[in-house]
mmCIF file of C-alpha atoms in Angstrom:
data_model
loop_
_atom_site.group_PDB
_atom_site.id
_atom_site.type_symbol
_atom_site.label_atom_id
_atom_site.label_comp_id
_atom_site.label_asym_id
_atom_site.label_seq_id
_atom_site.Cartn_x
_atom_site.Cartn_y
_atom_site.Cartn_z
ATOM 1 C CA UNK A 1 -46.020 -9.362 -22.866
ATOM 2 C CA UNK A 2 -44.951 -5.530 -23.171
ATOM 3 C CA UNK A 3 -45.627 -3.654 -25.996
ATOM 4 C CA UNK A 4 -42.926 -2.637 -27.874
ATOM 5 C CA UNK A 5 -42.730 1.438 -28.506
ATOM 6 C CA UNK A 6 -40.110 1.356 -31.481
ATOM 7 C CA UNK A 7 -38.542 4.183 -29.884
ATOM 8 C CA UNK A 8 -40.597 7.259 -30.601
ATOM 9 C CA UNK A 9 -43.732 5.891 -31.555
ATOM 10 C CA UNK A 10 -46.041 4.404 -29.407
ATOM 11 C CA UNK A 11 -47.804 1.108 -30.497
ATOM 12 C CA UNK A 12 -50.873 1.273 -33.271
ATOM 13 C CA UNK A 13 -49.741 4.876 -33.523
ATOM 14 C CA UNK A 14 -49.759 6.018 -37.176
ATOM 15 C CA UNK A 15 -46.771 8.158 -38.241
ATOM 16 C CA UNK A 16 -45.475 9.652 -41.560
ATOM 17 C CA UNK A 17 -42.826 8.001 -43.980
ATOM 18 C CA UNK A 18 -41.221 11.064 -43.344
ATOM 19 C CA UNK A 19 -41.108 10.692 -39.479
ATOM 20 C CA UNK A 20 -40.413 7.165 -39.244
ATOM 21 C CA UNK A 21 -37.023 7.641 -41.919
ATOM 22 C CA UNK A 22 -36.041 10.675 -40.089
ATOM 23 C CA UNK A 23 -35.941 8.662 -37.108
ATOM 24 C CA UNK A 24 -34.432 5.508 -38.044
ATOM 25 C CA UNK A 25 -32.528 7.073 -40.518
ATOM 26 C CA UNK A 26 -30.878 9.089 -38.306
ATOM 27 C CA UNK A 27 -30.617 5.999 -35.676
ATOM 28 C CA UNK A 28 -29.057 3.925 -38.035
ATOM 29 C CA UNK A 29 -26.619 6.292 -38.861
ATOM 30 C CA UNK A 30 -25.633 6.918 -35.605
ATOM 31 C CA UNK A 31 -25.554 2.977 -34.882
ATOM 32 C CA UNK A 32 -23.481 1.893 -38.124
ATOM 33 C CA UNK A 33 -21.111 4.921 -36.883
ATOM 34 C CA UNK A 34 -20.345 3.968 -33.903
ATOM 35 C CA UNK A 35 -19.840 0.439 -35.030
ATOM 36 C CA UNK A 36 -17.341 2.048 -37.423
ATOM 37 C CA UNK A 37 -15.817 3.318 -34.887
ATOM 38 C CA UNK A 38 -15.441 0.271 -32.721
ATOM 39 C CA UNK A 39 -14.553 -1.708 -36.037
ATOM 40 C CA UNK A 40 -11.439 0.643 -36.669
ATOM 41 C CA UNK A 41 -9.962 0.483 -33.092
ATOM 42 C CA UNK A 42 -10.197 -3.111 -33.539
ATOM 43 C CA UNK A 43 -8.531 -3.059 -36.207
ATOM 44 C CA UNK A 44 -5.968 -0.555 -35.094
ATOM 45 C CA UNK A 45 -5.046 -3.350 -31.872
ATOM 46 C CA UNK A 46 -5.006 -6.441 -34.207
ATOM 47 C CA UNK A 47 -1.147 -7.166 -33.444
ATOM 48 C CA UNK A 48 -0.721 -4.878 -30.673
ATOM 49 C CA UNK A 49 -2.096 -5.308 -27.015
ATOM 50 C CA UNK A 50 -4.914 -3.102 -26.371
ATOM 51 C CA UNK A 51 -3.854 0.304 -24.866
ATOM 52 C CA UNK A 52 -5.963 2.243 -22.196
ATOM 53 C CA UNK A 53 -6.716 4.655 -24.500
ATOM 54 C CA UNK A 54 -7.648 2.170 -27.091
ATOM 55 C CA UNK A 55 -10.305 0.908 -24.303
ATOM 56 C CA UNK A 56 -11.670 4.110 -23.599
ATOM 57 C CA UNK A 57 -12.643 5.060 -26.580
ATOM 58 C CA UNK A 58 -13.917 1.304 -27.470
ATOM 59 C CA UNK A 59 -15.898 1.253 -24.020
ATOM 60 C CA UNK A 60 -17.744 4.922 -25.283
ATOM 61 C CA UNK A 61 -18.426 2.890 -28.276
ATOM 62 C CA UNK A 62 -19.949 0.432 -26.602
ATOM 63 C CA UNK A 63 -21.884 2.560 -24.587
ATOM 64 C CA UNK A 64 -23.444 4.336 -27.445
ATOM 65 C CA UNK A 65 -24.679 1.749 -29.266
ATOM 66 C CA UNK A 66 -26.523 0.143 -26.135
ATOM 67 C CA UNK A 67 -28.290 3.444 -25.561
ATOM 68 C CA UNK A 68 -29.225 3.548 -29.318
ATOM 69 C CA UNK A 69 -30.162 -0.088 -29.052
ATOM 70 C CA UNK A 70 -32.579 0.875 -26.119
ATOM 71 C CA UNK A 71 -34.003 3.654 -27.609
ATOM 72 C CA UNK A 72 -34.825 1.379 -30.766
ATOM 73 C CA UNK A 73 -35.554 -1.693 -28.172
ATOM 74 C CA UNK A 74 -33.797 -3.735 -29.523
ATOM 75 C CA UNK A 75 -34.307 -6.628 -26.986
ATOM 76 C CA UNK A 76 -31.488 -9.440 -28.688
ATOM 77 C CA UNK A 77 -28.831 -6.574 -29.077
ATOM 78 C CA UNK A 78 -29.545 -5.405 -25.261
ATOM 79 C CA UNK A 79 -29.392 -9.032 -24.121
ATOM 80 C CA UNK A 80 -26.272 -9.207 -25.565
ATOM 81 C CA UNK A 81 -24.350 -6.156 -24.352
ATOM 82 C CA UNK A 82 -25.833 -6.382 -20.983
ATOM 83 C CA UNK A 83 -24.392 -10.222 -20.515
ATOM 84 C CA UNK A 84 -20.682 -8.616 -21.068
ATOM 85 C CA UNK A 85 -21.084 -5.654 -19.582
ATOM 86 C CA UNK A 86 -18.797 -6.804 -16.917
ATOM 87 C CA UNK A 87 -15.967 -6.779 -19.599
ATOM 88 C CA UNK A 88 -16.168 -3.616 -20.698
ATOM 89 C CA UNK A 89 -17.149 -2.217 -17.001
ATOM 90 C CA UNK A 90 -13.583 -3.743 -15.951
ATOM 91 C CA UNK A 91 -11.893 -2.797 -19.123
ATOM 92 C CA UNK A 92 -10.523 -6.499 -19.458
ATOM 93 C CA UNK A 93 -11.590 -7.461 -22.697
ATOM 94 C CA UNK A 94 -8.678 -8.999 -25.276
ATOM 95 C CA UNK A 95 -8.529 -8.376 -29.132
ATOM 96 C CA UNK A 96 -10.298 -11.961 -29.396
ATOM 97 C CA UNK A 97 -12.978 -11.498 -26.717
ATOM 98 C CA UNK A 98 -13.585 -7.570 -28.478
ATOM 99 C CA UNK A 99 -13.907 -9.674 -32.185
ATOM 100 C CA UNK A 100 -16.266 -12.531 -31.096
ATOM 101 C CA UNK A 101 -18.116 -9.493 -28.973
ATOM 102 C CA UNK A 102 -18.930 -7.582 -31.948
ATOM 103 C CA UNK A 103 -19.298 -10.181 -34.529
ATOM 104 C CA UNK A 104 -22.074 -11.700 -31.969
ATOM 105 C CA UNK A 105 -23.862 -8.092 -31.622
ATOM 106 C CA UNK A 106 -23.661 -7.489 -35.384
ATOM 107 C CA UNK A 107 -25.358 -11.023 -35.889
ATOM 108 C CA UNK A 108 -28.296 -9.841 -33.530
ATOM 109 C CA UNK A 109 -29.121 -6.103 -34.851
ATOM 110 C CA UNK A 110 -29.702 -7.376 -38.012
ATOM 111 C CA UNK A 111 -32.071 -10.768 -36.854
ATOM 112 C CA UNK A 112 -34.069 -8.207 -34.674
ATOM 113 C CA UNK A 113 -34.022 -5.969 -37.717
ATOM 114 C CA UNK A 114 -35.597 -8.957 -39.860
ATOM 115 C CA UNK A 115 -38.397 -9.208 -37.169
ATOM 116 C CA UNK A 116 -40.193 -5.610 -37.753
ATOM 117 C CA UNK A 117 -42.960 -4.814 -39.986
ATOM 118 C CA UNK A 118 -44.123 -1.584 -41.467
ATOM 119 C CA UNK A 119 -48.187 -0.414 -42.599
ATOM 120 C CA UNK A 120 -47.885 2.137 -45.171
ATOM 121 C CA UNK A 121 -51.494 4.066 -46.184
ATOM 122 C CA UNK A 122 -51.883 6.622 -48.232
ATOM 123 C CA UNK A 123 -53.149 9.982 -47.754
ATOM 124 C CA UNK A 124 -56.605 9.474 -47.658
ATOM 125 C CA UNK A 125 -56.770 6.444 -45.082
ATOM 126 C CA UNK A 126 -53.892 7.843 -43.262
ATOM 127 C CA UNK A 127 -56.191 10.765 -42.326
ATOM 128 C CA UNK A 128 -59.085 8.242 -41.449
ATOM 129 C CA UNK A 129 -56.985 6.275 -39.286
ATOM 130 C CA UNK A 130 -56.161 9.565 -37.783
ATOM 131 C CA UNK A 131 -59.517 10.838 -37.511
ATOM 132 C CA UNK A 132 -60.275 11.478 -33.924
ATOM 133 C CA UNK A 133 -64.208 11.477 -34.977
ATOM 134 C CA UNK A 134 -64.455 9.919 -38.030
ATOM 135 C CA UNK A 135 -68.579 10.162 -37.599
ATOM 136 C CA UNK A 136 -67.771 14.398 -36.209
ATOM 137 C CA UNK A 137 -67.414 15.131 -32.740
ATOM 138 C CA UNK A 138 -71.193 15.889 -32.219
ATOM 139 C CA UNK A 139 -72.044 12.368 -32.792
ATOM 140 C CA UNK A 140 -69.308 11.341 -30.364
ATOM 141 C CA UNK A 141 -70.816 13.724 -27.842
ATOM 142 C CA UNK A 142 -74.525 12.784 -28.296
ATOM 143 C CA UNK A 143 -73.649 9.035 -28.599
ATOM 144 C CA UNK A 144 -70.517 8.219 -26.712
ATOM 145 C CA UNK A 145 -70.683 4.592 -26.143
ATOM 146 C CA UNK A 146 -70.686 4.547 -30.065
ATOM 147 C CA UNK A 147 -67.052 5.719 -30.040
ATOM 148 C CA UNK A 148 -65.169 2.394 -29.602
ATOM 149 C CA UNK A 149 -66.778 1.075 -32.600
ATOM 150 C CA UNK A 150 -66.830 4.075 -34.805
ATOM 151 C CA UNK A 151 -63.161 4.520 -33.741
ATOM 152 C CA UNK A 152 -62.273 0.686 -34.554
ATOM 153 C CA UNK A 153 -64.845 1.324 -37.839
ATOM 154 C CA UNK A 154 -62.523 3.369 -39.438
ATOM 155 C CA UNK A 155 -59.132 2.397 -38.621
ATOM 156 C CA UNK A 156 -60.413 -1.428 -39.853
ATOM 157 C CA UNK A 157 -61.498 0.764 -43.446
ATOM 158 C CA UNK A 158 -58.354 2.510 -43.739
ATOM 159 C CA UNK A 159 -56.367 -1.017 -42.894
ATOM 160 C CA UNK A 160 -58.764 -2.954 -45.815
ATOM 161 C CA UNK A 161 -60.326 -4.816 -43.061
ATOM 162 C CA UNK A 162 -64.002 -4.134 -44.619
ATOM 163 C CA UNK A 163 -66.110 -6.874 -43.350
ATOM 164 C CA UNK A 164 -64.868 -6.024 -39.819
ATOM 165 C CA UNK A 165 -65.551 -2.207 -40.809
ATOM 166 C CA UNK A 166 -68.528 -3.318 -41.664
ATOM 167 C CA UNK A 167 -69.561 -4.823 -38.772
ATOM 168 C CA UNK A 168 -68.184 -2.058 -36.346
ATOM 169 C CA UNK A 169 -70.548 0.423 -38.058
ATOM 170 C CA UNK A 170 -73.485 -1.220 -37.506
ATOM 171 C CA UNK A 171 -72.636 -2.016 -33.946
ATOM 172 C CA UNK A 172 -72.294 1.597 -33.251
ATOM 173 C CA UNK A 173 -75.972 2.640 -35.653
ATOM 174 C CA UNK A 174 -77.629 0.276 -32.899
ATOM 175 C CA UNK A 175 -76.973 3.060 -29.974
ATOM 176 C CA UNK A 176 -78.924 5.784 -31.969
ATOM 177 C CA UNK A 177 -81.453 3.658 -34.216
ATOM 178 C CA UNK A 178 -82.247 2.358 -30.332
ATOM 179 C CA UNK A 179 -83.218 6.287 -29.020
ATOM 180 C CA UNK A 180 -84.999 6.871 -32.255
ATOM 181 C CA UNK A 181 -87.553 3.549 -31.465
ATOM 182 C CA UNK A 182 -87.650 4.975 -28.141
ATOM 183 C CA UNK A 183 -88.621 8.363 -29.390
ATOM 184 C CA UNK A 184 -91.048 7.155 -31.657
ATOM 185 C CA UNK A 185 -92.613 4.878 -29.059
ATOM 186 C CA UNK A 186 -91.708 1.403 -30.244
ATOM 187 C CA UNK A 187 -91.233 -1.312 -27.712
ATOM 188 C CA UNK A 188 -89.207 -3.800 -26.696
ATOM 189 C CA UNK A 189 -86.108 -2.728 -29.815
ATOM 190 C CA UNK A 190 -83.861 -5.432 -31.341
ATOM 191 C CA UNK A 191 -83.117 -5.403 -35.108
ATOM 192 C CA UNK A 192 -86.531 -6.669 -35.842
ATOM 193 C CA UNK A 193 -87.407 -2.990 -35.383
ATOM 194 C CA UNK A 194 -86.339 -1.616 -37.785
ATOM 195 C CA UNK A 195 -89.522 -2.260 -40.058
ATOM 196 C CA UNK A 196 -91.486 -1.057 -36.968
ATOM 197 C CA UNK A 197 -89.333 2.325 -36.939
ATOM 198 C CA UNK A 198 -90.084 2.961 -41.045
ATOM 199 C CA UNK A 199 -93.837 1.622 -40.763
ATOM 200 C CA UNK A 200 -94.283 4.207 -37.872
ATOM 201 C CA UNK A 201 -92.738 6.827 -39.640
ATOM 202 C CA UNK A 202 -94.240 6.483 -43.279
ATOM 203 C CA UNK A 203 -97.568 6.246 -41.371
ATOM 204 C CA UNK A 204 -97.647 9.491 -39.619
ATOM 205 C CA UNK A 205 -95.942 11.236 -42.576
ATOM 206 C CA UNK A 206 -99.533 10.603 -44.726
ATOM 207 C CA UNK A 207 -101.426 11.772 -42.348
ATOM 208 C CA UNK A 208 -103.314 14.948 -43.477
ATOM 209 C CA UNK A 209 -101.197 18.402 -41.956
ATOM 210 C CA UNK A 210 -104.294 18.816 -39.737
ATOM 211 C CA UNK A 211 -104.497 15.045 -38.021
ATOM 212 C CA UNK A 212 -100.705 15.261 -37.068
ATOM 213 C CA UNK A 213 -99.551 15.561 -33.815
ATOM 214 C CA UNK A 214 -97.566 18.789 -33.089
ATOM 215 C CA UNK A 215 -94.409 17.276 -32.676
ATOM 216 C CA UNK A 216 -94.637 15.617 -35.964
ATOM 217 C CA UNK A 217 -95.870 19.041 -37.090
ATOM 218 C CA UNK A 218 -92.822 20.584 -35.938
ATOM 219 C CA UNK A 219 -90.035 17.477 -36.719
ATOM 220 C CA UNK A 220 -91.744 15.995 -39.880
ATOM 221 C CA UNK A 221 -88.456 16.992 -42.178
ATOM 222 C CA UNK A 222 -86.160 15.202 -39.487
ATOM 223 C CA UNK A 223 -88.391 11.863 -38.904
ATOM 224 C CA UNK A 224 -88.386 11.645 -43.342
ATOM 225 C CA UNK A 225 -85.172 12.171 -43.615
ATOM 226 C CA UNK A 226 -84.085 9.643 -40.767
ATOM 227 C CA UNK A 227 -86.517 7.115 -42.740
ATOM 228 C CA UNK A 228 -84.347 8.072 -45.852
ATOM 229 C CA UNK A 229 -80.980 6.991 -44.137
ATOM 230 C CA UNK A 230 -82.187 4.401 -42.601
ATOM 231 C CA UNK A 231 -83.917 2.517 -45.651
ATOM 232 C CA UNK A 232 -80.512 2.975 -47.869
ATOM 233 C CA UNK A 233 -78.485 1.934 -44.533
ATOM 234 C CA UNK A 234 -81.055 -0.948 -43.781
ATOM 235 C CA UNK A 235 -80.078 -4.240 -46.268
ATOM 236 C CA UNK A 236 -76.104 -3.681 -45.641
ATOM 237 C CA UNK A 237 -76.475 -4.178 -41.881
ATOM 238 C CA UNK A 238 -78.907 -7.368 -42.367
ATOM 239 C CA UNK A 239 -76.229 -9.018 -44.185
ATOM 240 C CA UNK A 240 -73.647 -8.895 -41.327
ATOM 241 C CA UNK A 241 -75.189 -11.375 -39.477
ATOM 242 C CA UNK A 242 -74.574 -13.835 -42.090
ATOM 243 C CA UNK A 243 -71.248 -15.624 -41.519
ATOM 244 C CA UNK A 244 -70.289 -15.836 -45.743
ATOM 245 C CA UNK A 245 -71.097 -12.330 -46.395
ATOM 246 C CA UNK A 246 -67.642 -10.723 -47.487
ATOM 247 C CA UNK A 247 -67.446 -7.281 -48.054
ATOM 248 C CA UNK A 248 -65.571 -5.349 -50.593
ATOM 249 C CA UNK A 249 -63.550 -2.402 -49.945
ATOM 250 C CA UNK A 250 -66.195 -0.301 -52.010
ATOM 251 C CA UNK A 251 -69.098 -2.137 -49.867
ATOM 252 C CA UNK A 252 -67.640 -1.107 -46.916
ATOM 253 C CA UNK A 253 -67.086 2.127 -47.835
ATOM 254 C CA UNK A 254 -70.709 3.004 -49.085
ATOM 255 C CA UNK A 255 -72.001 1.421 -45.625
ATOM 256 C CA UNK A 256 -69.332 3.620 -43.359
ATOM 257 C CA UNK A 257 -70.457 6.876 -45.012
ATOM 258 C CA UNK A 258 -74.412 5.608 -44.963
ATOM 259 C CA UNK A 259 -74.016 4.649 -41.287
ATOM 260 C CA UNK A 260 -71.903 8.058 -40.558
ATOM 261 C CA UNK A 261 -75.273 10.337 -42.235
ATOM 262 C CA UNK A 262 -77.603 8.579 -40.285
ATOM 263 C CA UNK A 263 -76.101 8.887 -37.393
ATOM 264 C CA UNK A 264 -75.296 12.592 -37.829
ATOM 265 C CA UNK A 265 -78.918 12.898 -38.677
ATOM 266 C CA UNK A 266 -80.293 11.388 -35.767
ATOM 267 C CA UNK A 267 -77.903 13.373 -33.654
ATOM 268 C CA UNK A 268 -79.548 16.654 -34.498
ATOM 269 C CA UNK A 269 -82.736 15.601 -32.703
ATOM 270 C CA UNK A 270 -81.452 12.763 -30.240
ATOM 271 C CA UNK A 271 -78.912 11.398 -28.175
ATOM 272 C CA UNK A 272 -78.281 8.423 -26.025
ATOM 273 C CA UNK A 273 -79.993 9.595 -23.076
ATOM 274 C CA UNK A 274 -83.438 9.320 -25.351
ATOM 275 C CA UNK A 275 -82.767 5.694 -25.552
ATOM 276 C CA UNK A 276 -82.307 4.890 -21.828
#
């Protein structure tokens, strides 16, 4: 099945209540118009046979509305026209026939009408929906097959979808939790690691200055702070596994923004490459 643009606006594309009233608005205005229009020359040719110049102006009409009702795709009201389009190609329509006609496409505007649905956000998860890097673009750059799921991370906070949000973010912590085993040397990673990741850590940070190796010598701030973020990150993602764990908007929250600093902090030192 196509998706359906709405006119301007492509599908899952956020706009503002301004845009989408200034759009419809204006469409509807223009529709109702021109059905004004048509109504009145109806009227006009009740007890009179319909001149030429009666038809003219009721086949512009006509014509008007079908473009607005394509630019709105509005599939019933198309359907509709398009079936007697032979009528009003041949100008041989009759006061009756004109009556039924618009009754009919009246009718099927407003049924289509009943059939559309509207998110509203506010500000704040408007701009998070919007957010082309929720997690900042050097994460995106240093761990790009994160993207999908950071992407679908926030629009599923912004929509109230937390447990999903939830589950998005941790998909997407895997990719660079993964190059940080690798970089510390531990084998075989799953989420089992994790514990192997803080044990090696916290090990070579109490090491005496003069037993470390240089590179912990050099990277010891980054390696304590990435055992900081993970430990506070570290009990939210265990829970998504289990299948009753429902998360509250503030849940999922806290666990976006933990998984969004540790992945910014790893990022400083790492990227995907290190866990390949």
């Amino acid at each position: 099945m196509p998706e359906r643009n709405f006119g301007h606006f492509a599908p899952f594309q956020l706009v503002s209540l301004y845009q989408m009233l200034q759009f419809y608005a204006h469409n509807f205005a223009e529709l109702f118009g021109y059905f004004q229009n048509l109504a009145n020359h109806v009227d006009s040719v009740r007890d009179h046979e319909i001149e030429d110049r009666h038809k003219d102006i009721i086949v512009d009409s006509v014509g008007e509305i079908l473009k607005l009702c394509e630019q709105m795709e509005l599939s019933f009201a198309i359907a509709h026209v398009s079936r007697n389009a032979q009528m009003f190609t041949e100008k041989s329509f009759s006061f009756k026939q004109l009556t039924v006609f618009s009754s009919e496409l009246t009718s099927r505007i407003y049924d289509e009408f009943e059939t559309w649905a509207f998110f509203a956000l506010d500000s704040k998860n408007a701009n998070l929906y919007k957010n082309i890097f929720p997690f900042g673009e050097a994460v995106a750059d240093g761990f790009p097959s994160t993207v999908f799921d950071i992407d679908e991370a926030a629009k599923c906070l912004a929509l109230g979808r937390d447990t999903a949000s939830v589950f998005h973010v941790a998909r997407a912590v895997e990719g660079s939790l993964k190059a940080l085993a690798t970089r510390l040397g531990v084998i075989g990673y799953d989420n089992s690691s994790w514990d192997s990741i803080l044990k090696k850590i916290d090990g070579e940070l109490t090491k005496k200055y003069q037993d470390k190796e240089p590179e912990w010598r050099v990277n010891e701030d980054f390696y304590a702070d990435a055992a900081s973020h993970l430990r506070s990150y570290k009990n939210s993602r265990n829970r998504t596994s289990h299948a009753d764990k429902k998360y509250t908007p503030d849940e999922a929250d806290r666990i976006f923004n933990a998984g969004k600093l540790l992945m910014q902090h790893l990022t400083t030192k790492l990227s995907e490459a290190d866990g390949e």
